[in-house]
């Protein structure tokens, strides 16, 4: 039996390189995500040296997407969203619209069609859950007013992306990609059929899933077997995602998201999150490595102005839009600055959306390269923006929260 197979080589190579480069990133006070993406670039087909199997990497990435979306659903809090709904919902919608229009404008300058521009802009509009939550946790801001608004804003963005992932295949022909149902097929029957399938899946999950899954977890907990509980959580996540695709023809992402949402209603949801975390983290790493494998570093030389424009939309365009929106709701300058800095990067949903758009032949490969370059650069600079925000926070709190000491000579 051979000791080296493509699957083992891809997993080992990806994880080892990700560990080494993530350790270097952490040492440099950067998010580990940078290390994962750079590991993918190094083991991808566009750089010399070790090359992982890209087909197997894509399969592993699908597992990563399922577990990532399961984690998003598991931590989805309708209560948190409703507590800041008056600013998070309209704010996120307006900010998504502004970023999408900016991306559409850049795409028009590059000669792409409207469909490619819309999806390119949409991918630029959503921040990385991993990066944002980590930055807020490091500063103890998750439970603050600014943190709740940022998280609620992110939830709305995530929900919009989940909806986009469902609709893109159905709207592919209208957006300039492959026509679902064949050439010349009408969009309305396709869209209607998609809506029926999604509604049927959601109904099954809300009527049956929200009863069966918590009941199943409760029965497993009573066995006292921790290993069986962990296996049950993963079986639910993967099984529902696969069943959603097989039976209802909806995406793995939507199935996994609803699996997490339903499981979050169980009294054992926190334990489920803790038990599934190691495997979710491992496959999330492989997902980011596989994304890095798609990146062609030569785009930095071939299209530097495109990379710069993409980077500026993410860091400057989105930030200004978010700042002005928050200020329009009469929130403090500190709150507006916190939200704008938190959203000044893109991550996992952008990669998933770009991958689907390329697969549907809507977005050109150049667009995916620009998104990857913009993501890496924005995540690199995000800690610097948060450091500047920390200094501003100290000054702001000194001016607004500390009473002035009266002059004894007066």
Short mmCIF file of C-alpha atoms in Angstrom, two decimals:
data_model
loop_
_atom_site.label_atom_id
_atom_site.label_comp_id
_atom_site.label_asym_id
_atom_site.label_seq_id
_atom_site.Cartn_x
_atom_site.Cartn_y
_atom_site.Cartn_z
CA UNK A 1 0.00 0.00 0.00
CA UNK A 2 1.55 3.38 -0.97
CA UNK A 3 2.42 5.74 1.88
CA UNK A 4 1.67 8.84 -0.18
CA UNK A 5 -1.69 9.46 -1.78
CA UNK A 6 -3.01 12.69 -3.33
CA UNK A 7 -5.59 13.09 -0.55
CA UNK A 8 -3.09 12.64 2.27
CA UNK A 9 -0.50 14.79 0.52
CA UNK A 10 -3.01 17.61 -0.02
CA UNK A 11 -4.27 17.56 3.58
CA UNK A 12 -0.82 17.23 5.16
CA UNK A 13 0.80 19.79 2.85
CA UNK A 14 -2.01 22.28 3.32
CA UNK A 15 -2.20 21.95 7.11
CA UNK A 16 1.57 22.01 7.68
CA UNK A 17 2.10 25.07 5.49
CA UNK A 18 -0.94 26.74 7.06
CA UNK A 19 0.44 26.09 10.55
CA UNK A 20 3.89 27.48 9.74
CA UNK A 21 2.63 30.60 7.99
CA UNK A 22 -0.18 31.22 10.50
CA UNK A 23 2.39 31.05 13.31
CA UNK A 24 4.48 33.66 11.48
CA UNK A 25 1.37 35.82 10.96
CA UNK A 26 0.45 35.67 14.65
CA UNK A 27 4.05 36.55 15.55
CA UNK A 28 3.70 39.63 13.34
CA UNK A 29 0.39 40.54 15.09
CA UNK A 30 -1.61 39.61 11.97
CA UNK A 31 -4.74 37.42 11.72
CA UNK A 32 -3.94 33.68 11.15
CA UNK A 33 -6.23 33.88 8.11
CA UNK A 34 -3.38 35.61 6.25
CA UNK A 35 -1.19 32.58 6.88
CA UNK A 36 -3.85 30.19 5.60
CA UNK A 37 -4.31 32.13 2.36
CA UNK A 38 -0.54 32.42 1.83
CA UNK A 39 -0.20 28.67 2.42
CA UNK A 40 -2.69 28.10 -0.38
CA UNK A 41 -0.75 30.42 -2.68
CA UNK A 42 2.47 28.50 -1.98
CA UNK A 43 0.96 25.07 -2.63
CA UNK A 44 -1.13 26.23 -5.58
CA UNK A 45 -0.41 25.71 -9.28
CA UNK A 46 0.65 29.32 -9.82
CA UNK A 47 3.82 29.17 -7.69
CA UNK A 48 6.87 26.88 -7.94
CA UNK A 49 7.52 24.01 -5.55
CA UNK A 50 4.98 21.71 -3.90
CA UNK A 51 1.60 21.66 -5.67
CA UNK A 52 -1.43 20.16 -3.97
CA UNK A 53 -4.20 18.40 -5.88
CA UNK A 54 -6.58 21.24 -6.76
CA UNK A 55 -9.55 18.92 -7.41
CA UNK A 56 -9.24 17.28 -4.01
CA UNK A 57 -8.67 20.70 -2.44
CA UNK A 58 -11.99 21.86 -3.90
CA UNK A 59 -13.76 18.84 -2.40
CA UNK A 60 -12.21 19.58 0.99
CA UNK A 61 -13.19 23.21 0.56
CA UNK A 62 -16.84 22.15 0.16
CA UNK A 63 -16.63 20.47 3.56
CA UNK A 64 -15.07 23.66 4.86
CA UNK A 65 -17.96 25.72 3.46
CA UNK A 66 -20.53 23.39 5.05
CA UNK A 67 -18.88 23.60 8.48
CA UNK A 68 -18.27 27.35 8.18
CA UNK A 69 -21.93 27.97 7.36
CA UNK A 70 -22.99 25.57 10.11
CA UNK A 71 -20.96 27.67 12.55
CA UNK A 72 -22.56 30.89 11.25
CA UNK A 73 -26.03 29.41 11.75
CA UNK A 74 -25.11 28.02 15.16
CA UNK A 75 -24.08 31.49 16.36
CA UNK A 76 -26.95 33.29 14.63
CA UNK A 77 -28.90 35.22 17.24
CA UNK A 78 -32.23 36.69 16.23
CA UNK A 79 -32.37 38.33 19.67
CA UNK A 80 -29.07 40.16 19.08
CA UNK A 81 -30.21 41.25 15.63
CA UNK A 82 -33.56 42.54 16.89
CA UNK A 83 -31.85 44.53 19.66
CA UNK A 84 -30.09 46.68 17.04
CA UNK A 85 -32.45 46.15 14.11
CA UNK A 86 -33.26 49.86 13.74
CA UNK A 87 -29.68 50.64 12.69
CA UNK A 88 -28.19 47.29 11.64
CA UNK A 89 -30.83 46.29 9.09
CA UNK A 90 -31.19 49.55 7.11
CA UNK A 91 -27.50 50.36 7.63
CA UNK A 92 -26.28 47.04 6.25
CA UNK A 93 -28.69 47.20 3.30
CA UNK A 94 -27.56 50.70 2.33
CA UNK A 95 -23.89 49.82 2.78
CA UNK A 96 -24.28 46.67 0.64
CA UNK A 97 -25.94 48.80 -2.05
CA UNK A 98 -23.14 51.41 -1.97
CA UNK A 99 -20.37 48.79 -2.14
CA UNK A 100 -22.18 46.96 -4.94
CA UNK A 101 -22.50 50.17 -6.96
CA UNK A 102 -18.81 50.95 -6.44
CA UNK A 103 -17.88 47.44 -7.60
CA UNK A 104 -20.24 47.76 -10.56
CA UNK A 105 -18.54 51.02 -11.53
CA UNK A 106 -15.08 49.46 -11.38
CA UNK A 107 -16.30 46.44 -13.38
CA UNK A 108 -17.71 48.79 -16.03
CA UNK A 109 -14.31 50.48 -16.34
CA UNK A 110 -12.72 47.05 -16.85
CA UNK A 111 -15.21 46.16 -19.58
CA UNK A 112 -17.21 43.49 -17.74
CA UNK A 113 -20.92 43.00 -18.19
CA UNK A 114 -23.50 44.19 -15.66
CA UNK A 115 -24.04 40.75 -14.09
CA UNK A 116 -20.33 40.31 -13.40
CA UNK A 117 -20.18 43.83 -11.95
CA UNK A 118 -23.13 43.24 -9.64
CA UNK A 119 -21.68 40.05 -8.18
CA UNK A 120 -18.21 41.59 -7.95
CA UNK A 121 -19.64 44.51 -5.99
CA UNK A 122 -21.76 42.21 -3.84
CA UNK A 123 -18.66 40.18 -2.94
CA UNK A 124 -16.91 43.42 -1.93
CA UNK A 125 -19.76 44.40 0.37
CA UNK A 126 -19.57 41.64 3.00
CA UNK A 127 -17.01 41.61 5.82
CA UNK A 128 -15.28 38.53 7.20
CA UNK A 129 -17.01 37.02 10.23
CA UNK A 130 -13.74 35.42 11.36
CA UNK A 131 -11.72 38.65 11.24
CA UNK A 132 -14.41 40.94 12.67
CA UNK A 133 -15.39 38.75 15.65
CA UNK A 134 -11.73 38.09 16.51
CA UNK A 135 -10.89 41.82 16.48
CA UNK A 136 -13.89 42.65 18.68
CA UNK A 137 -13.12 39.83 21.12
CA UNK A 138 -9.50 40.96 21.53
CA UNK A 139 -10.75 44.40 22.60
CA UNK A 140 -13.65 43.20 24.74
CA UNK A 141 -16.16 44.97 22.49
CA UNK A 142 -18.50 42.09 21.57
CA UNK A 143 -20.98 42.94 24.36
CA UNK A 144 -20.62 46.71 23.95
CA UNK A 145 -23.11 48.87 22.06
CA UNK A 146 -20.63 49.22 19.18
CA UNK A 147 -19.98 45.47 19.16
CA UNK A 148 -23.68 44.56 19.09
CA UNK A 149 -24.28 46.93 16.17
CA UNK A 150 -21.26 45.54 14.28
CA UNK A 151 -22.35 41.93 14.87
CA UNK A 152 -25.97 42.70 13.94
CA UNK A 153 -24.74 44.48 10.80
CA UNK A 154 -22.65 41.42 9.96
CA UNK A 155 -25.63 39.09 10.49
CA UNK A 156 -27.67 41.09 7.96
CA UNK A 157 -24.77 40.92 5.48
CA UNK A 158 -24.47 37.17 6.01
CA UNK A 159 -28.20 36.65 5.48
CA UNK A 160 -28.02 38.67 2.26
CA UNK A 161 -25.14 36.48 1.04
CA UNK A 162 -27.03 33.29 1.91
CA UNK A 163 -29.94 34.56 -0.20
CA UNK A 164 -27.53 35.44 -3.02
CA UNK A 165 -26.03 31.94 -3.00
CA UNK A 166 -29.51 30.50 -3.46
CA UNK A 167 -30.52 32.90 -6.25
CA UNK A 168 -27.33 33.07 -8.34
CA UNK A 169 -27.72 29.66 -10.04
CA UNK A 170 -31.34 30.45 -10.89
CA UNK A 171 -30.45 33.91 -12.21
CA UNK A 172 -27.28 32.82 -13.96
CA UNK A 173 -28.62 33.35 -17.46
CA UNK A 174 -29.96 36.82 -16.67
CA UNK A 175 -26.61 37.78 -15.12
CA UNK A 176 -24.72 36.74 -18.25
CA UNK A 177 -23.63 33.26 -17.20
CA UNK A 178 -24.86 29.76 -17.92
CA UNK A 179 -28.63 29.67 -18.44
CA UNK A 180 -30.29 27.35 -15.94
CA UNK A 181 -32.66 24.96 -17.63
CA UNK A 182 -31.05 25.33 -21.02
CA UNK A 183 -30.63 28.05 -23.62
CA UNK A 184 -33.63 30.28 -24.09
CA UNK A 185 -35.40 29.14 -20.92
CA UNK A 186 -37.63 31.72 -19.25
CA UNK A 187 -36.31 33.06 -15.96
CA UNK A 188 -39.64 33.20 -14.13
CA UNK A 189 -40.40 29.44 -14.10
CA UNK A 190 -36.80 28.81 -12.98
CA UNK A 191 -37.02 31.45 -10.26
CA UNK A 192 -40.42 30.19 -9.16
CA UNK A 193 -39.20 26.60 -8.97
CA UNK A 194 -36.18 27.71 -6.94
CA UNK A 195 -38.45 29.62 -4.53
CA UNK A 196 -40.69 26.57 -4.12
CA UNK A 197 -37.71 24.30 -3.38
CA UNK A 198 -36.23 26.73 -0.87
CA UNK A 199 -39.63 27.25 0.79
CA UNK A 200 -40.15 23.48 1.02
CA UNK A 201 -36.74 23.00 2.61
CA UNK A 202 -37.28 25.86 5.08
CA UNK A 203 -40.72 24.47 5.99
CA UNK A 204 -39.30 21.02 6.64
CA UNK A 205 -36.54 22.48 8.81
CA UNK A 206 -38.90 24.73 10.80
CA UNK A 207 -41.68 22.17 11.23
CA UNK A 208 -39.72 18.94 11.58
CA UNK A 209 -36.07 19.85 12.03
CA UNK A 210 -36.54 22.19 14.99
CA UNK A 211 -38.31 19.37 16.84
CA UNK A 212 -36.27 16.37 15.76
CA UNK A 213 -32.74 17.81 16.08
CA UNK A 214 -33.06 19.15 19.67
CA UNK A 215 -34.83 15.91 20.66
CA UNK A 216 -32.03 13.86 19.09
CA UNK A 217 -29.31 15.86 20.86
CA UNK A 218 -31.13 15.44 24.16
CA UNK A 219 -31.32 11.65 23.73
CA UNK A 220 -27.60 11.50 22.88
CA UNK A 221 -26.66 13.62 25.90
CA UNK A 222 -28.49 11.20 28.19
CA UNK A 223 -26.19 8.40 27.01
CA UNK A 224 -23.31 10.24 28.67
CA UNK A 225 -21.05 9.49 25.69
CA UNK A 226 -19.19 12.65 24.64
CA UNK A 227 -17.83 11.05 21.48
CA UNK A 228 -21.32 10.05 20.35
CA UNK A 229 -22.59 13.58 20.99
CA UNK A 230 -19.80 15.08 18.87
CA UNK A 231 -20.55 12.59 16.10
CA UNK A 232 -24.25 13.39 16.28
CA UNK A 233 -23.61 17.12 15.87
CA UNK A 234 -21.41 16.58 12.81
CA UNK A 235 -23.83 14.03 11.34
CA UNK A 236 -26.66 16.57 11.60
CA UNK A 237 -24.60 19.36 10.03
CA UNK A 238 -23.25 17.32 7.13
CA UNK A 239 -26.37 15.19 6.67
CA UNK A 240 -28.76 18.14 6.47
CA UNK A 241 -26.44 20.02 4.08
CA UNK A 242 -26.20 16.98 1.80
CA UNK A 243 -29.93 16.26 2.07
CA UNK A 244 -30.77 19.87 1.22
CA UNK A 245 -28.78 19.57 -2.01
CA UNK A 246 -29.97 16.07 -2.93
CA UNK A 247 -33.67 16.38 -2.06
CA UNK A 248 -34.40 20.08 -2.52
CA UNK A 249 -31.65 21.11 -4.96
CA UNK A 250 -30.52 24.00 -2.74
CA UNK A 251 -26.92 24.78 -1.87
CA UNK A 252 -24.80 23.05 0.76
CA UNK A 253 -24.35 26.50 2.33
CA UNK A 254 -28.08 27.07 2.91
CA UNK A 255 -28.57 23.54 4.27
CA UNK A 256 -25.68 23.89 6.71
CA UNK A 257 -26.81 27.38 7.78
CA UNK A 258 -30.30 26.13 8.66
CA UNK A 259 -28.84 23.09 10.43
CA UNK A 260 -26.90 25.45 12.67
CA UNK A 261 -29.91 27.76 13.18
CA UNK A 262 -32.15 24.88 14.24
CA UNK A 263 -29.48 23.41 16.51
CA UNK A 264 -29.00 26.82 18.12
CA UNK A 265 -32.51 26.49 19.60
CA UNK A 266 -31.45 23.45 21.61
CA UNK A 267 -30.40 23.91 25.24
CA UNK A 268 -27.24 22.03 24.28
CA UNK A 269 -26.31 24.45 21.47
CA UNK A 270 -23.25 25.83 23.29
CA UNK A 271 -21.96 22.32 23.89
CA UNK A 272 -22.61 21.48 20.23
CA UNK A 273 -20.60 24.53 19.19
CA UNK A 274 -17.72 23.59 21.49
CA UNK A 275 -17.64 19.93 20.43
CA UNK A 276 -17.73 20.68 16.70
CA UNK A 277 -15.20 23.53 16.89
CA UNK A 278 -11.98 21.51 16.31
CA UNK A 279 -13.25 19.88 13.11
CA UNK A 280 -14.83 23.14 11.94
CA UNK A 281 -11.52 24.91 12.47
CA UNK A 282 -9.53 22.23 10.63
CA UNK A 283 -11.74 22.24 7.55
CA UNK A 284 -12.04 26.02 7.66
CA UNK A 285 -8.25 26.14 7.37
CA UNK A 286 -8.40 23.82 4.35
CA UNK A 287 -11.12 26.04 2.86
CA UNK A 288 -8.90 29.12 3.08
CA UNK A 289 -5.92 27.15 1.76
CA UNK A 290 -7.98 26.06 -1.25
CA UNK A 291 -9.00 29.69 -1.83
CA UNK A 292 -5.34 30.73 -1.77
CA UNK A 293 -4.57 28.06 -4.37
CA UNK A 294 -6.82 29.88 -6.83
CA UNK A 295 -4.88 33.14 -6.54
CA UNK A 296 -2.44 34.13 -9.27
CA UNK A 297 0.19 36.42 -7.65
CA UNK A 298 1.07 37.78 -11.10
CA UNK A 299 -2.18 39.81 -10.96
CA UNK A 300 -0.35 42.24 -8.65
CA UNK A 301 1.98 43.06 -11.56
CA UNK A 302 -0.43 42.49 -14.43
CA UNK A 303 -3.25 44.63 -13.04
CA UNK A 304 -1.91 46.83 -10.20
CA UNK A 305 -4.52 49.55 -10.76
CA UNK A 306 -7.35 47.04 -10.57
CA UNK A 307 -5.93 45.66 -7.32
CA UNK A 308 -5.54 49.17 -5.90
CA UNK A 309 -9.08 50.18 -6.89
CA UNK A 310 -10.51 46.99 -5.34
CA UNK A 311 -8.53 47.59 -2.16
CA UNK A 312 -9.71 51.21 -1.93
CA UNK A 313 -13.37 50.21 -2.36
CA UNK A 314 -13.01 47.72 0.51
CA UNK A 315 -11.05 49.91 2.92
CA UNK A 316 -12.09 53.46 1.98
CA UNK A 317 -15.40 53.21 0.11
CA UNK A 318 -17.12 50.80 2.52
CA UNK A 319 -15.69 52.56 5.57
CA UNK A 320 -16.89 56.03 4.53
CA UNK A 321 -20.33 54.65 3.64
CA UNK A 322 -20.65 52.85 6.99
CA UNK A 323 -19.41 55.90 8.93
CA UNK A 324 -21.89 58.25 7.27
CA UNK A 325 -24.76 55.79 7.69
CA UNK A 326 -24.10 55.37 11.43
CA UNK A 327 -23.76 59.12 11.91
CA UNK A 328 -27.05 59.60 10.02
CA UNK A 329 -28.67 57.55 12.80
CA UNK A 330 -27.24 60.09 15.27
CA UNK A 331 -24.80 57.68 16.88
CA UNK A 332 -21.50 58.91 18.28
CA UNK A 333 -18.37 59.41 16.21
CA UNK A 334 -16.75 56.57 18.19
CA UNK A 335 -19.55 54.15 17.28
CA UNK A 336 -19.39 55.21 13.62
CA UNK A 337 -15.60 54.78 13.55
CA UNK A 338 -15.83 51.34 15.19
CA UNK A 339 -18.39 50.08 12.66
CA UNK A 340 -16.47 51.49 9.68
CA UNK A 341 -13.16 49.93 10.78
CA UNK A 342 -14.85 46.61 11.58
CA UNK A 343 -16.26 46.36 8.05
CA UNK A 344 -13.07 47.45 6.23
CA UNK A 345 -12.14 43.95 4.99
CA UNK A 346 -13.67 41.00 3.15
CA UNK A 347 -13.36 37.27 3.73
CA UNK A 348 -15.04 33.89 3.56
CA UNK A 349 -18.44 34.85 2.07
CA UNK A 350 -16.67 36.87 -0.63
CA UNK A 351 -14.66 33.77 -1.59
CA UNK A 352 -17.72 31.52 -1.63
CA UNK A 353 -19.70 34.02 -3.72
CA UNK A 354 -16.81 34.57 -6.15
CA UNK A 355 -16.27 30.82 -6.55
CA UNK A 356 -19.94 30.27 -7.38
CA UNK A 357 -19.96 33.23 -9.79
CA UNK A 358 -16.90 31.90 -11.64
CA UNK A 359 -18.39 28.38 -11.75
CA UNK A 360 -21.58 29.83 -13.27
CA UNK A 361 -19.42 31.69 -15.83
CA UNK A 362 -20.76 35.06 -14.65
CA UNK A 363 -17.61 36.52 -13.11
CA UNK A 364 -14.31 36.35 -15.03
CA UNK A 365 -11.30 34.74 -13.35
CA UNK A 366 -9.74 38.21 -13.16
CA UNK A 367 -12.53 39.26 -10.82
CA UNK A 368 -11.79 36.39 -8.45
CA UNK A 369 -8.09 37.30 -8.47
CA UNK A 370 -8.89 40.94 -7.65
CA UNK A 371 -11.16 39.85 -4.79
CA UNK A 372 -8.46 37.59 -3.36
CA UNK A 373 -5.81 40.32 -3.65
CA UNK A 374 -8.17 42.86 -2.09
CA UNK A 375 -9.02 40.45 0.73
CA UNK A 376 -5.39 39.72 1.59
CA UNK A 377 -4.43 43.40 1.54
CA UNK A 378 -7.49 44.53 3.53
CA UNK A 379 -7.00 41.85 6.19
CA UNK A 380 -3.32 42.82 6.42
CA UNK A 381 -4.16 46.48 7.07
CA UNK A 382 -7.19 45.87 9.32
CA UNK A 383 -5.12 45.43 12.55
CA UNK A 384 -3.43 48.78 11.82
CA UNK A 385 -6.85 50.42 11.47
CA UNK A 386 -7.98 48.90 14.77
CA UNK A 387 -4.78 50.14 16.47
CA UNK A 388 -5.58 53.65 15.23
CA UNK A 389 -9.16 53.18 16.46
CA UNK A 390 -7.86 52.17 19.91
CA UNK A 391 -5.90 55.42 20.15
CA UNK A 392 -8.95 57.41 19.04
CA UNK A 393 -11.09 55.54 21.59
CA UNK A 394 -8.76 56.59 24.42
CA UNK A 395 -8.94 60.25 23.36
CA UNK A 396 -12.72 60.12 22.87
CA UNK A 397 -13.34 58.53 26.27
CA UNK A 398 -11.02 61.06 27.92
CA UNK A 399 -13.05 63.90 26.41
CA UNK A 400 -16.57 62.49 26.89
CA UNK A 401 -16.55 60.11 29.86
CA UNK A 402 -14.19 61.72 32.35
CA UNK A 403 -15.51 64.84 34.12
CA UNK A 404 -13.30 67.86 33.96
CA UNK A 405 -11.42 68.62 37.16
CA UNK A 406 -12.34 72.15 38.31
CA UNK A 407 -9.52 74.63 38.50
CA UNK A 408 -8.88 75.27 42.24
CA UNK A 409 -7.83 78.80 41.42
CA UNK A 410 -11.28 79.74 40.11
#
